[in-house]
mmCIF file of C-alpha atoms and ligand atoms in Angstrom:
data_model
loop_
_atom_site.group_PDB
_atom_site.id
_atom_site.type_symbol
_atom_site.label_atom_id
_atom_site.label_comp_id
_atom_site.label_asym_id
_atom_site.label_seq_id
_atom_site.Cartn_x
_atom_site.Cartn_y
_atom_site.Cartn_z
ATOM 1 C CA UNK A 1016 79.205 126.357 133.527
ATOM 2 C CA UNK A 1017 78.178 127.521 136.933
ATOM 3 C CA UNK A 1018 77.788 131.274 136.545
ATOM 4 C CA UNK A 1019 75.544 133.417 134.374
ATOM 5 C CA UNK A 1020 77.050 136.880 134.437
ATOM 6 C CA UNK A 1021 74.390 138.773 132.484
ATOM 7 C CA UNK A 1022 70.746 139.073 133.567
ATOM 8 C CA UNK A 1023 68.232 141.896 133.920
ATOM 9 C CA UNK A 1024 65.711 142.644 136.663
ATOM 10 C CA UNK A 1025 62.860 145.105 137.108
ATOM 11 C CA UNK A 1026 65.528 147.721 137.846
ATOM 12 C CA UNK A 1027 65.827 147.932 134.069
ATOM 13 C CA UNK A 1028 63.877 145.923 131.480
ATOM 14 C CA UNK A 1029 63.841 142.521 133.226
ATOM 15 C CA UNK A 1030 61.842 140.538 135.810
ATOM 16 C CA UNK A 1031 61.600 140.526 139.634
ATOM 17 C CA UNK A 1032 64.803 139.552 141.452
ATOM 18 C CA UNK A 1033 63.306 136.618 143.447
ATOM 19 C CA UNK A 1034 61.879 135.047 140.265
ATOM 20 C CA UNK A 1035 65.184 135.408 138.430
ATOM 21 C CA UNK A 1036 67.003 133.792 141.379
ATOM 22 C CA UNK A 1037 64.591 130.865 141.468
ATOM 23 C CA UNK A 1038 65.127 130.264 137.751
ATOM 24 C CA UNK A 1039 68.903 130.431 138.201
ATOM 25 C CA UNK A 1040 68.707 127.812 140.968
ATOM 26 C CA UNK A 1041 66.472 125.601 138.830
ATOM 27 C CA UNK A 1042 68.979 125.886 135.954
ATOM 28 C CA UNK A 1043 71.649 124.475 138.262
ATOM 29 C CA UNK A 1044 73.739 127.638 138.406
ATOM 30 C CA UNK A 1045 76.018 128.440 141.328
ATOM 31 C CA UNK A 1046 76.052 132.150 140.612
ATOM 32 C CA UNK A 1047 74.009 134.806 138.832
ATOM 33 C CA UNK A 1048 75.026 138.359 138.045
ATOM 34 C CA UNK A 1049 72.363 141.048 137.838
ATOM 35 C CA UNK A 1050 73.473 143.563 135.271
ATOM 36 C CA UNK A 1051 70.737 146.118 134.862
ATOM 37 C CA UNK A 1052 71.255 148.829 132.300
ATOM 38 C CA UNK A 1053 73.251 151.752 133.587
ATOM 39 C CA UNK A 1054 73.211 154.819 131.378
ATOM 40 C CA UNK A 1055 75.748 157.254 132.739
ATOM 41 C CA UNK A 1056 75.253 160.095 130.283
ATOM 42 C CA UNK A 1057 72.216 161.234 128.419
ATOM 43 C CA UNK A 1058 72.209 159.939 124.915
ATOM 44 C CA UNK A 1059 70.228 161.085 121.936
ATOM 45 C CA UNK A 1060 68.179 157.896 122.060
ATOM 46 C CA UNK A 1061 66.570 158.857 125.371
ATOM 47 C CA UNK A 1062 67.175 155.639 127.213
ATOM 48 C CA UNK A 1063 68.530 157.210 130.369
ATOM 49 C CA UNK A 1064 65.091 158.015 131.723
ATOM 50 C CA UNK A 1065 64.000 154.407 131.573
ATOM 51 C CA UNK A 1066 67.200 152.756 132.782
ATOM 52 C CA UNK A 1067 68.606 154.995 135.416
ATOM 53 C CA UNK A 1068 70.547 152.590 137.609
ATOM 54 C CA UNK A 1069 72.704 155.588 138.445
ATOM 55 C CA UNK A 1070 69.778 156.754 140.627
ATOM 56 C CA UNK A 1071 68.448 153.380 141.739
ATOM 57 C CA UNK A 1072 71.476 151.209 142.429
ATOM 58 C CA UNK A 1073 71.300 151.792 146.199
ATOM 59 C CA UNK A 1074 67.701 150.603 146.351
ATOM 60 C CA UNK A 1075 68.555 147.678 144.127
ATOM 61 C CA UNK A 1076 71.503 146.851 146.399
ATOM 62 C CA UNK A 1077 69.100 146.482 149.336
ATOM 63 C CA UNK A 1078 66.835 144.246 147.260
ATOM 64 C CA UNK A 1079 69.830 142.123 146.247
ATOM 65 C CA UNK A 1080 70.792 141.787 149.933
ATOM 66 C CA UNK A 1081 67.295 140.483 150.634
ATOM 67 C CA UNK A 1082 67.474 137.790 147.928
ATOM 68 C CA UNK A 1083 71.000 136.840 149.009
ATOM 69 C CA UNK A 1084 69.637 135.995 152.450
ATOM 70 C CA UNK A 1085 67.243 133.482 150.894
ATOM 71 C CA UNK A 1086 69.412 131.655 148.363
ATOM 72 C CA UNK A 1087 72.514 129.486 148.217
ATOM 73 C CA UNK A 1088 73.405 131.184 144.921
ATOM 74 C CA UNK A 1089 76.195 133.714 144.733
ATOM 75 C CA UNK A 1090 74.328 136.826 143.631
ATOM 76 C CA UNK A 1091 76.342 139.596 142.030
ATOM 77 C CA UNK A 1092 75.383 143.248 142.246
ATOM 78 C CA UNK A 1093 76.613 144.256 138.807
ATOM 79 C CA UNK A 1094 75.670 146.517 135.895
ATOM 80 C CA UNK A 1095 75.573 146.613 132.104
ATOM 81 C CA UNK A 1096 76.955 150.029 131.321
ATOM 82 C CA UNK A 1097 76.522 151.671 127.932
ATOM 83 C CA UNK A 1098 79.958 152.673 126.725
ATOM 84 C CA UNK A 1099 80.134 156.231 125.432
ATOM 85 C CA UNK A 1100 83.471 157.144 123.922
ATOM 86 C CA UNK A 1101 83.637 160.782 124.943
ATOM 87 C CA UNK A 1102 82.289 160.222 128.457
ATOM 88 C CA UNK A 1103 84.975 157.974 129.892
ATOM 89 C CA UNK A 1104 85.823 160.120 132.920
ATOM 90 C CA UNK A 1105 82.154 160.652 133.821
ATOM 91 C CA UNK A 1106 81.623 156.909 133.509
ATOM 92 C CA UNK A 1107 84.643 156.157 135.699
ATOM 93 C CA UNK A 1108 83.354 158.555 138.394
ATOM 94 C CA UNK A 1109 79.911 156.915 138.485
ATOM 95 C CA UNK A 1110 81.398 153.404 138.572
ATOM 96 C CA UNK A 1111 83.796 154.378 141.352
ATOM 97 C CA UNK A 1112 80.930 155.708 143.457
ATOM 98 C CA UNK A 1113 78.592 152.775 142.785
ATOM 99 C CA UNK A 1114 81.276 150.105 143.398
ATOM 100 C CA UNK A 1115 79.444 147.336 141.586
ATOM 101 C CA UNK A 1116 80.820 143.797 142.022
ATOM 102 C CA UNK A 1117 81.729 144.005 138.326
ATOM 103 C CA UNK A 1118 80.542 145.767 135.189
ATOM 104 C CA UNK A 1119 79.759 144.761 131.637
ATOM 105 C CA UNK A 1120 80.564 147.484 129.132
ATOM 106 C CA UNK A 1121 78.324 147.346 126.084
ATOM 107 C CA UNK A 1122 78.423 149.335 122.888
ATOM 108 C CA UNK A 1123 74.788 150.068 122.072
ATOM 109 C CA UNK A 1124 75.497 153.149 119.991
ATOM 110 C CA UNK A 1125 78.528 154.957 118.580
ATOM 111 C CA UNK A 1126 78.723 158.362 116.980
ATOM 112 C CA UNK A 1127 75.518 158.841 115.026
ATOM 113 C CA UNK A 1128 74.692 155.132 115.006
ATOM 114 C CA UNK A 1129 72.193 153.284 117.180
ATOM 115 C CA UNK A 1130 72.645 149.503 117.142
ATOM 116 C CA UNK A 1131 69.506 148.682 119.090
ATOM 117 C CA UNK A 1132 66.983 149.400 116.349
ATOM 118 C CA UNK A 1133 66.938 148.336 112.722
ATOM 119 C CA UNK A 1134 64.907 151.251 111.392
ATOM 120 C CA UNK A 1135 67.795 153.591 110.430
ATOM 121 C CA UNK A 1136 69.425 150.922 108.249
ATOM 122 C CA UNK A 1137 66.414 149.747 106.274
ATOM 123 C CA UNK A 1138 67.090 152.026 103.310
ATOM 124 C CA UNK A 1139 70.840 152.375 103.762
ATOM 125 C CA UNK A 1140 73.215 151.400 100.966
ATOM 126 C CA UNK A 1141 75.596 148.475 101.370
ATOM 127 C CA UNK A 1142 78.529 150.806 101.928
ATOM 128 C CA UNK A 1143 76.620 152.818 104.542
ATOM 129 C CA UNK A 1144 75.738 149.595 106.336
ATOM 130 C CA UNK A 1145 79.355 148.521 106.324
ATOM 131 C CA UNK A 1146 80.399 151.968 107.603
ATOM 132 C CA UNK A 1147 77.944 151.643 110.511
ATOM 133 C CA UNK A 1148 79.333 148.214 111.390
ATOM 134 C CA UNK A 1149 82.946 149.325 111.122
ATOM 135 C CA UNK A 1150 82.161 152.241 113.428
ATOM 136 C CA UNK A 1151 80.718 149.784 115.923
ATOM 137 C CA UNK A 1152 83.979 147.832 116.116
ATOM 138 C CA UNK A 1153 85.957 151.085 116.520
ATOM 139 C CA UNK A 1154 83.894 151.702 119.661
ATOM 140 C CA UNK A 1155 84.311 148.113 120.883
ATOM 141 C CA UNK A 1156 88.089 148.413 120.577
ATOM 142 C CA UNK A 1157 87.973 151.768 122.403
ATOM 143 C CA UNK A 1158 85.848 150.186 125.164
ATOM 144 C CA UNK A 1159 88.445 147.422 125.638
ATOM 145 C CA UNK A 1160 91.266 149.944 125.650
ATOM 146 C CA UNK A 1161 89.462 152.168 128.175
ATOM 147 C CA UNK A 1162 89.855 149.483 130.907
ATOM 148 C CA UNK A 1163 86.630 150.836 132.387
ATOM 149 C CA UNK A 1164 84.851 147.491 132.461
ATOM 150 C CA UNK A 1165 85.469 143.943 133.651
ATOM 151 C CA UNK A 1166 83.499 142.362 130.831
ATOM 152 C CA UNK A 1167 82.761 143.412 127.259
ATOM 153 C CA UNK A 1168 79.141 142.687 126.286
ATOM 154 C CA UNK A 1169 77.649 141.026 123.165
ATOM 155 C CA UNK A 1170 80.629 141.536 120.843
ATOM 156 C CA UNK A 1171 78.937 141.576 117.452
ATOM 157 C CA UNK A 1172 75.686 143.340 118.293
ATOM 158 C CA UNK A 1173 75.042 144.730 114.755
ATOM 159 C CA UNK A 1174 74.649 141.145 113.535
ATOM 160 C CA UNK A 1175 71.350 141.060 115.439
ATOM 161 C CA UNK A 1176 69.782 143.234 112.812
ATOM 162 C CA UNK A 1177 69.008 141.771 109.435
ATOM 163 C CA UNK A 1178 70.017 144.972 107.640
ATOM 164 C CA UNK A 1179 73.496 144.843 109.202
ATOM 165 C CA UNK A 1180 73.923 141.083 109.277
ATOM 166 C CA UNK A 1181 76.871 139.711 107.352
ATOM 167 C CA UNK A 1182 78.649 143.064 107.433
ATOM 168 C CA UNK A 1183 81.025 142.054 110.250
ATOM 169 C CA UNK A 1184 84.308 140.771 108.871
ATOM 170 C CA UNK A 1185 87.001 138.448 110.105
ATOM 171 C CA UNK A 1186 89.284 141.504 110.357
ATOM 172 C CA UNK A 1187 86.808 143.132 112.784
ATOM 173 C CA UNK A 1188 86.865 140.135 115.094
ATOM 174 C CA UNK A 1189 90.645 140.030 114.825
ATOM 175 C CA UNK A 1190 91.169 143.613 115.890
ATOM 176 C CA UNK A 1191 88.739 143.163 118.781
ATOM 177 C CA UNK A 1192 90.592 139.994 119.846
ATOM 178 C CA UNK A 1193 93.929 141.817 119.678
ATOM 179 C CA UNK A 1194 92.582 144.690 121.804
ATOM 180 C CA UNK A 1195 91.168 142.244 124.357
ATOM 181 C CA UNK A 1196 94.463 140.366 124.537
ATOM 182 C CA UNK A 1197 96.078 143.627 125.706
ATOM 183 C CA UNK A 1198 93.251 144.499 128.105
ATOM 184 C CA UNK A 1199 92.095 143.225 131.504
ATOM 185 C CA UNK A 1200 88.560 143.243 130.065
ATOM 186 C CA UNK A 1201 87.062 139.806 129.380
ATOM 187 C CA UNK A 1202 84.522 139.247 126.578
ATOM 188 C CA UNK A 1203 81.293 137.321 127.064
ATOM 189 C CA UNK A 1204 79.557 134.614 125.120
ATOM 190 C CA UNK A 1205 76.090 136.176 125.048
ATOM 191 C CA UNK A 1206 72.938 134.128 124.442
ATOM 192 C CA UNK A 1207 70.572 137.104 124.089
ATOM 193 C CA UNK A 1208 69.455 136.139 120.580
ATOM 194 C CA UNK A 1209 70.119 132.433 120.550
ATOM 195 C CA UNK A 1210 66.433 131.538 120.149
ATOM 196 C CA UNK A 1211 65.459 134.704 118.322
ATOM 197 C CA UNK A 1212 66.306 136.432 115.046
ATOM 198 C CA UNK A 1213 70.041 135.728 115.154
ATOM 199 C CA UNK A 1214 69.828 132.044 116.106
ATOM 200 C CA UNK A 1215 73.313 131.962 117.573
ATOM 201 C CA UNK A 1216 75.370 133.449 120.378
ATOM 202 C CA UNK A 1217 77.501 136.599 120.255
ATOM 203 C CA UNK A 1218 80.214 136.571 119.035
ATOM 204 C CA UNK A 1219 79.891 134.444 115.920
ATOM 205 C CA UNK A 1220 81.075 130.934 116.917
ATOM 206 C CA UNK A 1221 82.714 130.662 113.494
ATOM 207 C CA UNK A 1222 85.002 133.492 114.590
ATOM 208 C CA UNK A 1223 86.018 132.021 117.938
ATOM 209 C CA UNK A 1224 89.390 130.901 116.602
ATOM 210 C CA UNK A 1225 90.271 134.579 116.050
ATOM 211 C CA UNK A 1226 90.013 134.901 119.836
ATOM 212 C CA UNK A 1227 91.706 131.578 120.488
ATOM 213 C CA UNK A 1228 94.753 132.732 118.514
ATOM 214 C CA UNK A 1229 95.094 135.607 120.971
ATOM 215 C CA UNK A 1230 94.437 133.391 124.024
ATOM 216 C CA UNK A 1231 91.307 135.361 124.840
ATOM 217 C CA UNK A 1232 88.922 133.511 127.182
ATOM 218 C CA UNK A 1233 85.247 134.252 127.814
ATOM 219 C CA UNK A 1234 82.639 134.512 130.543
ATOM 220 C CA UNK A 1235 79.053 133.408 129.929
ATOM 221 C CA UNK A 1236 75.994 135.620 129.892
ATOM 222 C CA UNK A 1237 72.424 134.623 129.053
ATOM 223 C CA UNK A 1238 71.265 138.267 128.840
ATOM 224 C CA UNK A 1239 67.974 136.988 130.238
ATOM 225 C CA UNK A 1240 65.121 139.346 130.987
ATOM 226 C CA UNK A 1241 62.733 136.670 132.297
ATOM 227 C CA UNK A 1242 62.904 133.356 134.202
ATOM 228 C CA UNK A 1243 61.859 131.477 131.039
ATOM 229 C CA UNK A 1244 64.858 132.903 129.212
ATOM 230 C CA UNK A 1245 67.226 131.651 131.930
ATOM 231 C CA UNK A 1246 65.644 128.233 131.629
ATOM 232 C CA UNK A 1247 66.247 128.055 127.861
ATOM 233 C CA UNK A 1248 69.464 130.014 127.446
ATOM 234 C CA UNK A 1249 71.640 128.501 130.174
ATOM 235 C CA UNK A 1250 71.523 125.056 128.506
ATOM 236 C CA UNK A 1251 72.211 126.760 125.149
ATOM 237 C CA UNK A 1252 75.332 128.401 126.609
ATOM 238 C CA UNK A 1253 76.510 125.089 128.043
ATOM 239 C CA UNK A 1254 76.064 123.522 124.618
ATOM 240 C CA UNK A 1255 78.170 126.185 122.892
ATOM 241 C CA UNK A 1256 80.942 125.818 125.461
ATOM 242 C CA UNK A 1257 81.000 122.088 124.876
ATOM 243 C CA UNK A 1258 80.570 122.048 121.080
ATOM 244 C CA UNK A 1259 82.976 124.901 120.418
ATOM 245 C CA UNK A 1260 85.449 124.121 123.169
ATOM 246 C CA UNK A 1261 85.151 127.690 124.457
ATOM 247 C CA UNK A 1262 87.972 128.805 126.762
ATOM 248 C CA UNK A 1263 86.412 130.094 129.986
ATOM 249 C CA UNK A 1264 88.112 132.945 131.813
ATOM 250 C CA UNK A 1265 88.942 132.724 135.488
ATOM 251 C CA UNK A 1266 86.492 135.360 136.561
ATOM 252 C CA UNK A 1267 85.103 135.212 140.061
ATOM 253 C CA UNK A 1268 84.520 138.645 141.565
ATOM 254 C CA UNK A 1269 83.984 138.904 145.299
ATOM 255 C CA UNK A 1270 80.415 140.002 145.916
ATOM 256 C CA UNK A 1271 80.099 143.228 147.829
ATOM 257 C CA UNK A 1272 79.200 142.814 151.459
ATOM 258 C CA UNK A 1273 80.347 139.189 151.686
HETATM 259 ZN ZN1 LIG B 2129 73.105 145.126 125.843
HETATM 260 ZN ZN1 LIG B 2130 71.815 142.974 128.590
#
């Protein structure tokens, strides 16, 4: 592996750009993609105020230019965009204007469900938990079909939460794989929870053959928020690629301004 396509800086909930670049160099990467959170429309979970790359991407672009001048790495000016089903045209307009090198589309919430916090599911019944998970995959399929994004982020996010873990089914992975096979969007192997609660990458390595059957290849993303995470997660990603014989997509965007 020579590119990590998913990392966060202080322009959302991550660490300073120069520190992240140094860690990427030390990890032996050739390229790093900075994908700060980009919340195009207000959502009921109030994240837009904290992660407003819509307002700050121009400033971040200048900061990225400064680190590019000091590193041999290819540095991508990219974004992790929350996918909102009924805001596709607004999202497209923002992405057109911002002209990121590439975008990751991530389902963090869908309908009434928030998949970033476990609290709402603690007292939910089994069938309610399954309904929440099924709804998640509906949104993932819609995100692939929207063709709004280059990459689809952390494919089985609900598995991060203990209350929802084990509620993803083979049939969910299969319909996502089928949608991706018909889409230009490429999924990522995401190491965001490899050393934390989940203890594995997204998506479930046991389900990778569902993607293989559809000839779906992946890009790699550490989802690091700190230099220490790059240091630990990049080797973990390399290990998964090797152990699981992951098919890597030909994905090499041209960085803006180069
Ligand atoms: Zn995410
Ligand atoms: Zn992320």
